[in-house]
mmCIF file with all atom_site columns, C-alpha atoms in Angstrom:
data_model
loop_
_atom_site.group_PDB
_atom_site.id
_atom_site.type_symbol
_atom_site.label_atom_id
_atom_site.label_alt_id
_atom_site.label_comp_id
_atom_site.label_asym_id
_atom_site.label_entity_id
_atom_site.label_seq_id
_atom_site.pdbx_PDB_ins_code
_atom_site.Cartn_x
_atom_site.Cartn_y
_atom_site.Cartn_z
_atom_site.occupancy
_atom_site.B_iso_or_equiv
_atom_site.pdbx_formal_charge
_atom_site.auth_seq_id
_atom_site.auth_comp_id
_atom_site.auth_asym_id
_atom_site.auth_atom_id
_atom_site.pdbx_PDB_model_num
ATOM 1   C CA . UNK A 1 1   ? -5.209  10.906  45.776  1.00 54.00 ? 669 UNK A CA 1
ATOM 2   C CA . UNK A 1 2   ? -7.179  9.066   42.849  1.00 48.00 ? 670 UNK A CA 1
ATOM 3   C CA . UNK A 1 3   ? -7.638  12.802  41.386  1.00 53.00 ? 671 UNK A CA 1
ATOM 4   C CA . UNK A 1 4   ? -4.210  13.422  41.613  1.00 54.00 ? 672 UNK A CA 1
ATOM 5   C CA . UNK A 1 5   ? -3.430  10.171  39.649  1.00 46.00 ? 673 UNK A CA 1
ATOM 6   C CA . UNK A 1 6   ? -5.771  10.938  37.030  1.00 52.00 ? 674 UNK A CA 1
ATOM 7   C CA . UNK A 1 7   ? -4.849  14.696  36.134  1.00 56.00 ? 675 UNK A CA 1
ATOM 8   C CA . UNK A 1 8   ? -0.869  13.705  36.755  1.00 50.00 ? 676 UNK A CA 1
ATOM 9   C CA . UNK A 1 9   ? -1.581  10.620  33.736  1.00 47.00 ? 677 UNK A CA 1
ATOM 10  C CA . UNK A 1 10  ? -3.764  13.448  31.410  1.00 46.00 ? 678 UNK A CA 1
ATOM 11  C CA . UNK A 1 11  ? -0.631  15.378  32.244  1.00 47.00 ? 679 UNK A CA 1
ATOM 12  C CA . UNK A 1 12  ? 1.491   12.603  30.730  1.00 43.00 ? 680 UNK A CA 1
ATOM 13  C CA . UNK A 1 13  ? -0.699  11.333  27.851  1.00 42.00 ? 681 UNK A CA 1
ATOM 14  C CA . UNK A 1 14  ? -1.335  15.762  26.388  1.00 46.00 ? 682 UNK A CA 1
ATOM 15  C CA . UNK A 1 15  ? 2.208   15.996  27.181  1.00 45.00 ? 683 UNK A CA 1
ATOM 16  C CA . UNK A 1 16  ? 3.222   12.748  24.872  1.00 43.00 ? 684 UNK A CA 1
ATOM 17  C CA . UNK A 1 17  ? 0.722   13.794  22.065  1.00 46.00 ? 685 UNK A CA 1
ATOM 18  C CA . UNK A 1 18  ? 1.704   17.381  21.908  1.00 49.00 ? 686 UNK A CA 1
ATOM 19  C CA . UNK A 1 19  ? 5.850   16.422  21.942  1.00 48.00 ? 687 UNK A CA 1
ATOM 20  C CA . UNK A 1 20  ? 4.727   14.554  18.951  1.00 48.00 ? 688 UNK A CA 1
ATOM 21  C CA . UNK A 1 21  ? 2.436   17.130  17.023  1.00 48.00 ? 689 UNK A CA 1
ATOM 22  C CA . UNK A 1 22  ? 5.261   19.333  17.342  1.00 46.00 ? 690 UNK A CA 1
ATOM 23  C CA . UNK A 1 23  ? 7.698   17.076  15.604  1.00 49.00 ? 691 UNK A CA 1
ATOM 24  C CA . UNK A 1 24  ? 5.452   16.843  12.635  1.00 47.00 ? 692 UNK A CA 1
ATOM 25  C CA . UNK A 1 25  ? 4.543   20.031  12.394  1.00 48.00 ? 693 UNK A CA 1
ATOM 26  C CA . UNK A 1 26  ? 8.010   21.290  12.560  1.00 48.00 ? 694 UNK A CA 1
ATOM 27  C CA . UNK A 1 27  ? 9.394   18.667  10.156  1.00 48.00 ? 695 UNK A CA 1
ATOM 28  C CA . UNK A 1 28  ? 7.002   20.153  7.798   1.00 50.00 ? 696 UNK A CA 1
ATOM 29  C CA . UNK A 1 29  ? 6.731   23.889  8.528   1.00 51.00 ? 697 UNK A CA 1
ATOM 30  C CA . UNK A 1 30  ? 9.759   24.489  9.875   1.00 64.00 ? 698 UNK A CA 1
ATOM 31  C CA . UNK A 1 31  ? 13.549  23.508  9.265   1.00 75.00 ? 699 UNK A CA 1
ATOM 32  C CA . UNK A 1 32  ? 14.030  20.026  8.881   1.00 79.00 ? 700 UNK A CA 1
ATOM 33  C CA . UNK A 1 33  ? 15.043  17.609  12.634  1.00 85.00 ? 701 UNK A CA 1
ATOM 34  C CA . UNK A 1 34  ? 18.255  16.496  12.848  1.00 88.00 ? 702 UNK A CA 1
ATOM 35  C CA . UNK A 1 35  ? 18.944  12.951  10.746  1.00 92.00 ? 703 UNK A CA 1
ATOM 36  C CA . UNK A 1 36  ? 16.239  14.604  8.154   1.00 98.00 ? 704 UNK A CA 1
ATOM 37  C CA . UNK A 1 37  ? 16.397  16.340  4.539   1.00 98.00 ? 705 UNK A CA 1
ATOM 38  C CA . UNK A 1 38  ? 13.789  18.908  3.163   1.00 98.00 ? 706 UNK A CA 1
ATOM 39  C CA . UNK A 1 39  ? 11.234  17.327  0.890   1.00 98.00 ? 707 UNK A CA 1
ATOM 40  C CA . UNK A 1 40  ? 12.563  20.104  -1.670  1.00 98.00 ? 708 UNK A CA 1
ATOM 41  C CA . UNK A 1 41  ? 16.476  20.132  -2.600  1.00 98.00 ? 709 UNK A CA 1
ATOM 42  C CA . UNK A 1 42  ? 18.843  18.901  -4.654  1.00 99.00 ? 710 UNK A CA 1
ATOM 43  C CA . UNK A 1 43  ? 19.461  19.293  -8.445  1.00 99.00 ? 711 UNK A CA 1
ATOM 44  C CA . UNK A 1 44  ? 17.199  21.401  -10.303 1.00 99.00 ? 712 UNK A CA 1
ATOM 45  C CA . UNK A 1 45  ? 15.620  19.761  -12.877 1.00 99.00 ? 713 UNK A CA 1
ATOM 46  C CA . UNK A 1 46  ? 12.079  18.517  -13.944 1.00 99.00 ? 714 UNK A CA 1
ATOM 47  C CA . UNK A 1 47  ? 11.462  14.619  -14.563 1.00 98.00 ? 715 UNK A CA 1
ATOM 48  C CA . UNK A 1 48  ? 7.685   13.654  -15.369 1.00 98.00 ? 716 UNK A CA 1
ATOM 49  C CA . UNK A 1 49  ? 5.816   10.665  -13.585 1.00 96.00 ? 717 UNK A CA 1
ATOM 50  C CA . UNK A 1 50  ? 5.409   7.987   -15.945 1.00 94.00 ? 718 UNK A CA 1
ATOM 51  C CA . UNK A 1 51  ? 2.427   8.085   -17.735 1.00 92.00 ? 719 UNK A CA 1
ATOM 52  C CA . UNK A 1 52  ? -0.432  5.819   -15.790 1.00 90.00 ? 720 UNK A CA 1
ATOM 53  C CA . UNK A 1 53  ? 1.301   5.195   -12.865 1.00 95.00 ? 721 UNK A CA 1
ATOM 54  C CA . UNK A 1 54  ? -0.322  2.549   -11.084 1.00 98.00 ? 722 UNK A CA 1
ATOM 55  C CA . UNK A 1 55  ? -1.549  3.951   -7.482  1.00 99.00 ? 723 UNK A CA 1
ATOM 56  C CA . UNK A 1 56  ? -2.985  1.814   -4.840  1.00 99.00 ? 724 UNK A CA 1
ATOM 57  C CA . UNK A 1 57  ? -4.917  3.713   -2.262  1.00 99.00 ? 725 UNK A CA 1
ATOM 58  C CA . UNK A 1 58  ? -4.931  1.721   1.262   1.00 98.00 ? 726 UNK A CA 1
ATOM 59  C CA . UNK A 1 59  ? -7.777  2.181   2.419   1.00 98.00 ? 727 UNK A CA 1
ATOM 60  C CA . UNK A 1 60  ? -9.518  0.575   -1.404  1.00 99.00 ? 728 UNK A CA 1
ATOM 61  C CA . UNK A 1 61  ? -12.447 -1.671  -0.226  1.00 98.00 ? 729 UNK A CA 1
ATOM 62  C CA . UNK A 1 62  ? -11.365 -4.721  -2.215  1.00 98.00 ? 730 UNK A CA 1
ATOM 63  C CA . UNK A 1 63  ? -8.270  -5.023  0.416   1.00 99.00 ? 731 UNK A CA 1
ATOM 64  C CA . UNK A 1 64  ? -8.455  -2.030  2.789   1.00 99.00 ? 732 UNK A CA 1
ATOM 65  C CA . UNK A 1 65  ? -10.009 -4.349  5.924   1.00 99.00 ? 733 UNK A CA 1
ATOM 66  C CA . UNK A 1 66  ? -7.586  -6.781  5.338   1.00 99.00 ? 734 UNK A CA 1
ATOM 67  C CA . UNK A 1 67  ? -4.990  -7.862  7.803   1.00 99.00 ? 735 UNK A CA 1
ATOM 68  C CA . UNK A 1 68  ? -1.544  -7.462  7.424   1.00 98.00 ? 736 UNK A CA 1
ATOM 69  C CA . UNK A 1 69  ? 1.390   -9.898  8.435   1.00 97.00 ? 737 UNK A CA 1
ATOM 70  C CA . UNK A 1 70  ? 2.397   -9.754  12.177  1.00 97.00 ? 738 UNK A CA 1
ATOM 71  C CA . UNK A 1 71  ? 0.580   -7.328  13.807  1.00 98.00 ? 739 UNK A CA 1
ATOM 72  C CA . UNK A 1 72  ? -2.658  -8.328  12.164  1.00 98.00 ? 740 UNK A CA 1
ATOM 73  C CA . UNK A 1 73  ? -4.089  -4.526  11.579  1.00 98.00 ? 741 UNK A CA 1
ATOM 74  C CA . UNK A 1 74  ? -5.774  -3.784  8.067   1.00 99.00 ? 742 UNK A CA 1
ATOM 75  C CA . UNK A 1 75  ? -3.912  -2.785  5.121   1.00 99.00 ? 743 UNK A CA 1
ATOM 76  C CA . UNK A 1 76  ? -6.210  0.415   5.312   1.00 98.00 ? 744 UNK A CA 1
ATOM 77  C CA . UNK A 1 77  ? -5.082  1.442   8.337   1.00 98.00 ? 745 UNK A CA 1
ATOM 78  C CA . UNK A 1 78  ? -1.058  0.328   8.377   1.00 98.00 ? 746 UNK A CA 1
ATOM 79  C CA . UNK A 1 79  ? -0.238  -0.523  4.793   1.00 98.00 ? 747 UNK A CA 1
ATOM 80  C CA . UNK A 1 80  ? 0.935   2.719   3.494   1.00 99.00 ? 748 UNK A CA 1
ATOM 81  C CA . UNK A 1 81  ? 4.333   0.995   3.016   1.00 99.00 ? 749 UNK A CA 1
ATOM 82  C CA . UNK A 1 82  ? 2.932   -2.177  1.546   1.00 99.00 ? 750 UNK A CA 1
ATOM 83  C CA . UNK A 1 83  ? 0.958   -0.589  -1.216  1.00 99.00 ? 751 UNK A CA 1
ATOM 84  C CA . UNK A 1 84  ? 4.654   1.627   -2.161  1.00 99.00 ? 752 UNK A CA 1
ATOM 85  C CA . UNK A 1 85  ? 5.886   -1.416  -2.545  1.00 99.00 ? 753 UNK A CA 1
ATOM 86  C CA . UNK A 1 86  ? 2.881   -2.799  -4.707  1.00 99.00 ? 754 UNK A CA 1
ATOM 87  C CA . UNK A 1 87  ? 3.291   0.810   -6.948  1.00 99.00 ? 755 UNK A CA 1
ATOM 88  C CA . UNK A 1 88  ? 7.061   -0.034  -7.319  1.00 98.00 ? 756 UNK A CA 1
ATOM 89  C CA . UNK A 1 89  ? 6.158   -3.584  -8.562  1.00 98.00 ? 757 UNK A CA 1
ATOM 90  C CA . UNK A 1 90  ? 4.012   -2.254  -11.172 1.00 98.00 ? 758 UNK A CA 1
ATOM 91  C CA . UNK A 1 91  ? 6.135   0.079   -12.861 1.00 97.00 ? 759 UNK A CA 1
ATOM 92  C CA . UNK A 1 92  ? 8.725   -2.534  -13.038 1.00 97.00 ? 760 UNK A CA 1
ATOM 93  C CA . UNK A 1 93  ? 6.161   -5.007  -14.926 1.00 97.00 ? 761 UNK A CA 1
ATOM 94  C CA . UNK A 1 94  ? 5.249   -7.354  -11.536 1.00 98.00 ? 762 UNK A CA 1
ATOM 95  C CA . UNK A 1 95  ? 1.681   -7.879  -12.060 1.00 98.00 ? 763 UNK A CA 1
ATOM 96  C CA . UNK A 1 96  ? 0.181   -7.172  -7.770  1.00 98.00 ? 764 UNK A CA 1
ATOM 97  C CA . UNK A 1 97  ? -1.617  -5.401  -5.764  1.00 99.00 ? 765 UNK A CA 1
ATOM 98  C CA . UNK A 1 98  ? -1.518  -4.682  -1.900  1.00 99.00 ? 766 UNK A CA 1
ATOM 99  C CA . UNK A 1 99  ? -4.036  -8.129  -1.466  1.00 98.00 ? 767 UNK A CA 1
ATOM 100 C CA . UNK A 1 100 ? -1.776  -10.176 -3.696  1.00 98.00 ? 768 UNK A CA 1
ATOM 101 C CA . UNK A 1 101 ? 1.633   -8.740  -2.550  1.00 98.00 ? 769 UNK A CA 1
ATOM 102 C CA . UNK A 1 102 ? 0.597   -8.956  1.439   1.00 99.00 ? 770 UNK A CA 1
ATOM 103 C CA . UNK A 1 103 ? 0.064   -12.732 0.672   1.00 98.00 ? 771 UNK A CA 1
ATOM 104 C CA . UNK A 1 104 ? 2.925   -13.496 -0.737  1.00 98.00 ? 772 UNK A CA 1
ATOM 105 C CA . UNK A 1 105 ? 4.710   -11.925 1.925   1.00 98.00 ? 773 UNK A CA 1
ATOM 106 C CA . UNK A 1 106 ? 2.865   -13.908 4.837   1.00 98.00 ? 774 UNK A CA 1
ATOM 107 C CA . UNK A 1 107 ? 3.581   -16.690 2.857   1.00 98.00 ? 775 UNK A CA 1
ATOM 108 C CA . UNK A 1 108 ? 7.620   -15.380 2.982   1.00 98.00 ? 776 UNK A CA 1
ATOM 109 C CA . UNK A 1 109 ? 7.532   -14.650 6.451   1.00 98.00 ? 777 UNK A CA 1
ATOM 110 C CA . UNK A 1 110 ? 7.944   -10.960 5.411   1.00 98.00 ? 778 UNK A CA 1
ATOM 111 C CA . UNK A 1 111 ? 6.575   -8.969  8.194   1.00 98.00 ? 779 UNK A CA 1
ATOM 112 C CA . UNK A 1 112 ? 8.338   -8.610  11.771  1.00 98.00 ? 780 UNK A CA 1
ATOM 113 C CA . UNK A 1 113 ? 5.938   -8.974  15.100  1.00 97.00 ? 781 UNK A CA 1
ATOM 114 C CA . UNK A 1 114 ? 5.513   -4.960  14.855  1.00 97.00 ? 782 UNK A CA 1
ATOM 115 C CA . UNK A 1 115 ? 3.905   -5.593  11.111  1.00 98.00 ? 783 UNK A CA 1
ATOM 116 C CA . UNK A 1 116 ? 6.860   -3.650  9.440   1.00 98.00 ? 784 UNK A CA 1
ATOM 117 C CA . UNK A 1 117 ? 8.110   -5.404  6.242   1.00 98.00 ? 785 UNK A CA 1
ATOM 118 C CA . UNK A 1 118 ? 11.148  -7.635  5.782   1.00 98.00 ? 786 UNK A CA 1
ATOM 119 C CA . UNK A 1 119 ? 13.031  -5.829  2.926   1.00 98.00 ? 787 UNK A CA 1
ATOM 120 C CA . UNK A 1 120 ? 14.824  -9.402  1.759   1.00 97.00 ? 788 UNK A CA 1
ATOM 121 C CA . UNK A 1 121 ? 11.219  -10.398 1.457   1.00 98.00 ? 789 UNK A CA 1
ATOM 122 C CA . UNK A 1 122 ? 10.464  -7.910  -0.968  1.00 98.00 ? 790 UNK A CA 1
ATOM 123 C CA . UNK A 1 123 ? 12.916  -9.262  -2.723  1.00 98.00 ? 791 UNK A CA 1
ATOM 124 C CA . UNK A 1 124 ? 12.383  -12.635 -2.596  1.00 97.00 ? 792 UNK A CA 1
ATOM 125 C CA . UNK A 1 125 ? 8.282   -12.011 -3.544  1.00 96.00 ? 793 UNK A CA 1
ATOM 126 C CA . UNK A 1 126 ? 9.574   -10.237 -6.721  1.00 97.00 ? 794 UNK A CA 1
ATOM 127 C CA . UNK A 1 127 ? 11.351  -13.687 -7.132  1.00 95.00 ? 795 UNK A CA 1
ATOM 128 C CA . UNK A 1 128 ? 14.527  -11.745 -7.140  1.00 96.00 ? 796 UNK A CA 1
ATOM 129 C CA . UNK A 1 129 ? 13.793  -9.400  -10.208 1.00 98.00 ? 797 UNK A CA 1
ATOM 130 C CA . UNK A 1 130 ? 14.369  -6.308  -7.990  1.00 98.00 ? 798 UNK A CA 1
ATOM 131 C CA . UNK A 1 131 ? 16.857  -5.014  -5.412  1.00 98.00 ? 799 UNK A CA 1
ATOM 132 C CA . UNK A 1 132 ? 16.039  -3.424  -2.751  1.00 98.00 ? 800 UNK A CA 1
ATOM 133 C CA . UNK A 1 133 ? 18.652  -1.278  -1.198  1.00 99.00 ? 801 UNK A CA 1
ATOM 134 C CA . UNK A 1 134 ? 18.472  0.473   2.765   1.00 98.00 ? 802 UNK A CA 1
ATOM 135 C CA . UNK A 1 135 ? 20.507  3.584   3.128   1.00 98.00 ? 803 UNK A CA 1
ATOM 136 C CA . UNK A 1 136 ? 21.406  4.846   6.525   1.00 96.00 ? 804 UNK A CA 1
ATOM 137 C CA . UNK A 1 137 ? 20.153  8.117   6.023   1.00 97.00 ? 805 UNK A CA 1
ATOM 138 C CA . UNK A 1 138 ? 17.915  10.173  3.076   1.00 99.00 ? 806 UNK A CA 1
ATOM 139 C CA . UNK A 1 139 ? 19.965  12.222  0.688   1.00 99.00 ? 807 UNK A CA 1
ATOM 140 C CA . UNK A 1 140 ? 18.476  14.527  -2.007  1.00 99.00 ? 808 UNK A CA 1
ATOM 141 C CA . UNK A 1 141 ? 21.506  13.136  -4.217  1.00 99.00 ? 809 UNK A CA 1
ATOM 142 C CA . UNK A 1 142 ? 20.234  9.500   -3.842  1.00 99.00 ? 810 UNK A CA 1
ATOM 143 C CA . UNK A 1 143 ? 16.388  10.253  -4.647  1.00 99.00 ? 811 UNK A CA 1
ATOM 144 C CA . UNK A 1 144 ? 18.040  12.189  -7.657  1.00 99.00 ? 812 UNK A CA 1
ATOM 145 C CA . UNK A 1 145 ? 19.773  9.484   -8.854  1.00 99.00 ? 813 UNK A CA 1
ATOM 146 C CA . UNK A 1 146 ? 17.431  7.168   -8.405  1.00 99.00 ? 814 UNK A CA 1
ATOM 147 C CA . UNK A 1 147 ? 15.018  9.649   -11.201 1.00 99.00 ? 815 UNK A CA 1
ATOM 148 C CA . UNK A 1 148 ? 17.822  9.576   -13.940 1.00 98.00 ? 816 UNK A CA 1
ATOM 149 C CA . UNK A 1 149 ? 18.748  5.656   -13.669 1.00 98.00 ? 817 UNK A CA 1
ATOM 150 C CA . UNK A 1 150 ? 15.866  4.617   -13.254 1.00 97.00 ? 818 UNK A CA 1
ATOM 151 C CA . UNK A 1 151 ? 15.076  3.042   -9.961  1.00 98.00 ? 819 UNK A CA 1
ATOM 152 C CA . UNK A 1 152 ? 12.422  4.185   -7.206  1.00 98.00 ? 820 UNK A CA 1
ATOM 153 C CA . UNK A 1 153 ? 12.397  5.857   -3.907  1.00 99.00 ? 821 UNK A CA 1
ATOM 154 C CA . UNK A 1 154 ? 10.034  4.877   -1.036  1.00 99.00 ? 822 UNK A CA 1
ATOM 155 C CA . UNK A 1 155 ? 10.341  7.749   1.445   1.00 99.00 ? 823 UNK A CA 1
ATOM 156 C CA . UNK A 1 156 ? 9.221   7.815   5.128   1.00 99.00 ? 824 UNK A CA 1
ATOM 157 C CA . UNK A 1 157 ? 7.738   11.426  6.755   1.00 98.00 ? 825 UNK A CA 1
ATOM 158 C CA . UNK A 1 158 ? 5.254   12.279  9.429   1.00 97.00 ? 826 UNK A CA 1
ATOM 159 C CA . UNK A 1 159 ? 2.183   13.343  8.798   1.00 95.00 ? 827 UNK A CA 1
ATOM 160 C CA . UNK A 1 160 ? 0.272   16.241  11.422  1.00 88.00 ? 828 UNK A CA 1
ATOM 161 C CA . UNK A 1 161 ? 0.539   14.854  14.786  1.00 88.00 ? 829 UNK A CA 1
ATOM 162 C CA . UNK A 1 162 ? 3.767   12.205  14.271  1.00 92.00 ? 830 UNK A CA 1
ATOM 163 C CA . UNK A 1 163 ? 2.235   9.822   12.235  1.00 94.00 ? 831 UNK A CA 1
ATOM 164 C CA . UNK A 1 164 ? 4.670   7.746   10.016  1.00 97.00 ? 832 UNK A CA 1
ATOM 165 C CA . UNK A 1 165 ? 4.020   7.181   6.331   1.00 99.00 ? 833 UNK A CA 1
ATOM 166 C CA . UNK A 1 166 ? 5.538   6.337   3.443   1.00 99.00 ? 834 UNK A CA 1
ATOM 167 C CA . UNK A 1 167 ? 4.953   7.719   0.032   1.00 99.00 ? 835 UNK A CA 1
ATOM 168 C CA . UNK A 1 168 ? 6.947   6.565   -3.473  1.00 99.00 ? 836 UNK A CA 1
ATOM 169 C CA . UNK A 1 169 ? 8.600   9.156   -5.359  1.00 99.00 ? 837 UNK A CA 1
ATOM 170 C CA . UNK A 1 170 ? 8.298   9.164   -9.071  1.00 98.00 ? 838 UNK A CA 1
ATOM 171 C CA . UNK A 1 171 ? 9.109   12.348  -10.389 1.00 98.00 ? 839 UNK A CA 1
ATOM 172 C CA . UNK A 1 172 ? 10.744  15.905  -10.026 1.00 99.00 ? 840 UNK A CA 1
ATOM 173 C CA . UNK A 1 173 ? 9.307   19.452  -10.994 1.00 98.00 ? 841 UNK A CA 1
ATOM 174 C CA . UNK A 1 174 ? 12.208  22.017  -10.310 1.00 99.00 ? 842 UNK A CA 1
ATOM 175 C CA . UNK A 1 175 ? 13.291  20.878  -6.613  1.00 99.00 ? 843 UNK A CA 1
ATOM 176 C CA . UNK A 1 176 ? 10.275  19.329  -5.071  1.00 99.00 ? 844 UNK A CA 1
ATOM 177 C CA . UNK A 1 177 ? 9.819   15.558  -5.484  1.00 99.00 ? 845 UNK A CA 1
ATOM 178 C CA . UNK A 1 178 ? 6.581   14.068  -7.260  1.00 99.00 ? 846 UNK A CA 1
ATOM 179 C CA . UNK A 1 179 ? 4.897   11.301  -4.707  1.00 99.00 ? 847 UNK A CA 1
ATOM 180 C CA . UNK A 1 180 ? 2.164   9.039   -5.494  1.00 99.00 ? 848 UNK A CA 1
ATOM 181 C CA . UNK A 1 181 ? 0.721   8.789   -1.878  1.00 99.00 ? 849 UNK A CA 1
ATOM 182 C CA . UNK A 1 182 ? -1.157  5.803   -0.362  1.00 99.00 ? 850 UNK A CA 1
ATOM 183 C CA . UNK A 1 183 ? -3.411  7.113   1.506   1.00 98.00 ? 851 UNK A CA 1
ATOM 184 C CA . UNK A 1 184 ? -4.935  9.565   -0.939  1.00 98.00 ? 852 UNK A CA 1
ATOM 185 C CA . UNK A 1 185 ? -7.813  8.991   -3.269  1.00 97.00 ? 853 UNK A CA 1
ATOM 186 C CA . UNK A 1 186 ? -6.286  10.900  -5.893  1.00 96.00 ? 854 UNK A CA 1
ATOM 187 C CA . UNK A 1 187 ? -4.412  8.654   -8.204  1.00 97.00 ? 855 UNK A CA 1
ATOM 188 C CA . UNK A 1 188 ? -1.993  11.641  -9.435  1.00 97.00 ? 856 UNK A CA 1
ATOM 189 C CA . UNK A 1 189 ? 1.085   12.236  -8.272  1.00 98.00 ? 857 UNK A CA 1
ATOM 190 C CA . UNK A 1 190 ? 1.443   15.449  -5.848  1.00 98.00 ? 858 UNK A CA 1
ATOM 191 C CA . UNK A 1 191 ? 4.422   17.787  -5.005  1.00 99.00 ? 859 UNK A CA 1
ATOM 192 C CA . UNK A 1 192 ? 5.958   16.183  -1.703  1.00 99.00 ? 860 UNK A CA 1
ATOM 193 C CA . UNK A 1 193 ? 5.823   19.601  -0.108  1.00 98.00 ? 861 UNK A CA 1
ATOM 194 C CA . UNK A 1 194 ? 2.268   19.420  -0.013  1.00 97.00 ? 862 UNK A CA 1
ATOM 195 C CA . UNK A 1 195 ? 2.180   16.298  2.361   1.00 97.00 ? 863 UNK A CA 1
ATOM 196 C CA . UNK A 1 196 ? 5.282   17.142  4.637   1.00 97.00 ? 864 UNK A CA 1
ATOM 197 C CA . UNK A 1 197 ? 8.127   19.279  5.211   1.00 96.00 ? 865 UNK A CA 1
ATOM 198 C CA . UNK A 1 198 ? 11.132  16.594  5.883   1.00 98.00 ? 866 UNK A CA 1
ATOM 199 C CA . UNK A 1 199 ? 11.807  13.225  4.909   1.00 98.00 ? 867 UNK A CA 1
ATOM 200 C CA . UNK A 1 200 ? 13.286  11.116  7.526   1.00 98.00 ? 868 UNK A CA 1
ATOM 201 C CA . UNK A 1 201 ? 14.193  7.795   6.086   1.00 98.00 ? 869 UNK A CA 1
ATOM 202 C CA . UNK A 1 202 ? 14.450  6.564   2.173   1.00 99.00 ? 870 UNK A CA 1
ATOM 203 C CA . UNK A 1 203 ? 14.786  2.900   0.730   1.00 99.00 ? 871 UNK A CA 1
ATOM 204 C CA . UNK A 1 204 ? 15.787  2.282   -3.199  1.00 99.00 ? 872 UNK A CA 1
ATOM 205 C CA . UNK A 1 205 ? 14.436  -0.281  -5.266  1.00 99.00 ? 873 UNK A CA 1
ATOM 206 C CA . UNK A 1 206 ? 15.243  -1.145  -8.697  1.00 98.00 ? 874 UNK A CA 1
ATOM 207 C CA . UNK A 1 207 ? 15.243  -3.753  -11.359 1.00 97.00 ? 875 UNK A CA 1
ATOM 208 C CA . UNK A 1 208 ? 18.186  -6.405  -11.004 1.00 93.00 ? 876 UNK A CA 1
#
């Protein structure tokens, strides 16, 4: 009976996993799942990075075991969104970086029990010089106009196997987005259709 338990809960647990693998692998090799957009669409049109782009890798040893709000894991493992928001910051002329900002936001009460940040808190640690804005679903024409007036994207995907990550998108060559990308030790942005296939959720920021 214990046998049967055990092979009936691998069952369960290869089952899970591979239901997962396949939604990130089809997001980014096959069409898009429903509720997502292609990482490559909308207008045609090429719109460098800025020059020096600050990029904060999260896994940097001067902040990569520390712990973020809430859940307590390390910014190395979990803080993919956290150092976006850091990037964002710095192109808008907020001095930070993923130690600095993750303080402040403790300090805020910016993180839920789950460790995901409190957008308002963004905010509010910007003391109010930025706007963030939450759409209810990704749209090529948003990211787009976000480029030309220029505000910021932070865009969610999954990476191989279902993990979620965020990436900030900074530029356009033809119709694939430019992403500087957290968890990368390259500091240069990337084509967004190297990292995934669909983008499932998008949040705006901008100066006020």
């Amino acid at each position: 009976m214990k046998r049967i338990l055990r092979w009936s809960a691998a069952f369960v647990v290869f089952a899970v996993l591979g239901a997962v693998a396949w939604y990130g692998l089809r997001g980014r090799y096959g069409p898009p799942p429903p509720g997502t957009i292609a990482v490559r669409g909308g207008e045609v049109f090429d719109w460098p990075p800025p020059e020096n782009a600050t990029h904060f890798r999260q896994s940097d040893p001067r902040w990569g075991e520390t712990a973020i709000g809430g859940s307590g894991e390390a910014i190395g493992a979990v803080g993919c969104t956290l150092c976006c928001v850091g990037m964002a910051f710095e192109q808008f002329g907020i001095d930070t970086d993923p130690e600095a900002l993750n303080r402040s936001l403790i300090e805020l009460d910016g993180y839920t029990e789950q460790g995901w940040i409190k957008w308002n808190a963004v905010e509010r640690g910007a003391e109010n010089r930025v706007r963030v804005t939450i759409h209810d679903r990704p749209s090529h024409e948003t990211i787009d106009d976000n480029l030309k007036s220029g505000k910021l994207t932070l865009a969610k995907f999954f990476l191989p196997l279902g993990i979620p990550h965020w990436a900030l998108v900074c530029g356009k060559q033809g119709d694939d987005y430019l992403i500087l990308d957290p968890a990368l030790k390259d500091p240069r942005p990337i084509p967004f259709s190297k990292r995934a296939g669909a983008i499932v959720s998008i949040r705006s920021i901008g100066r006020r």
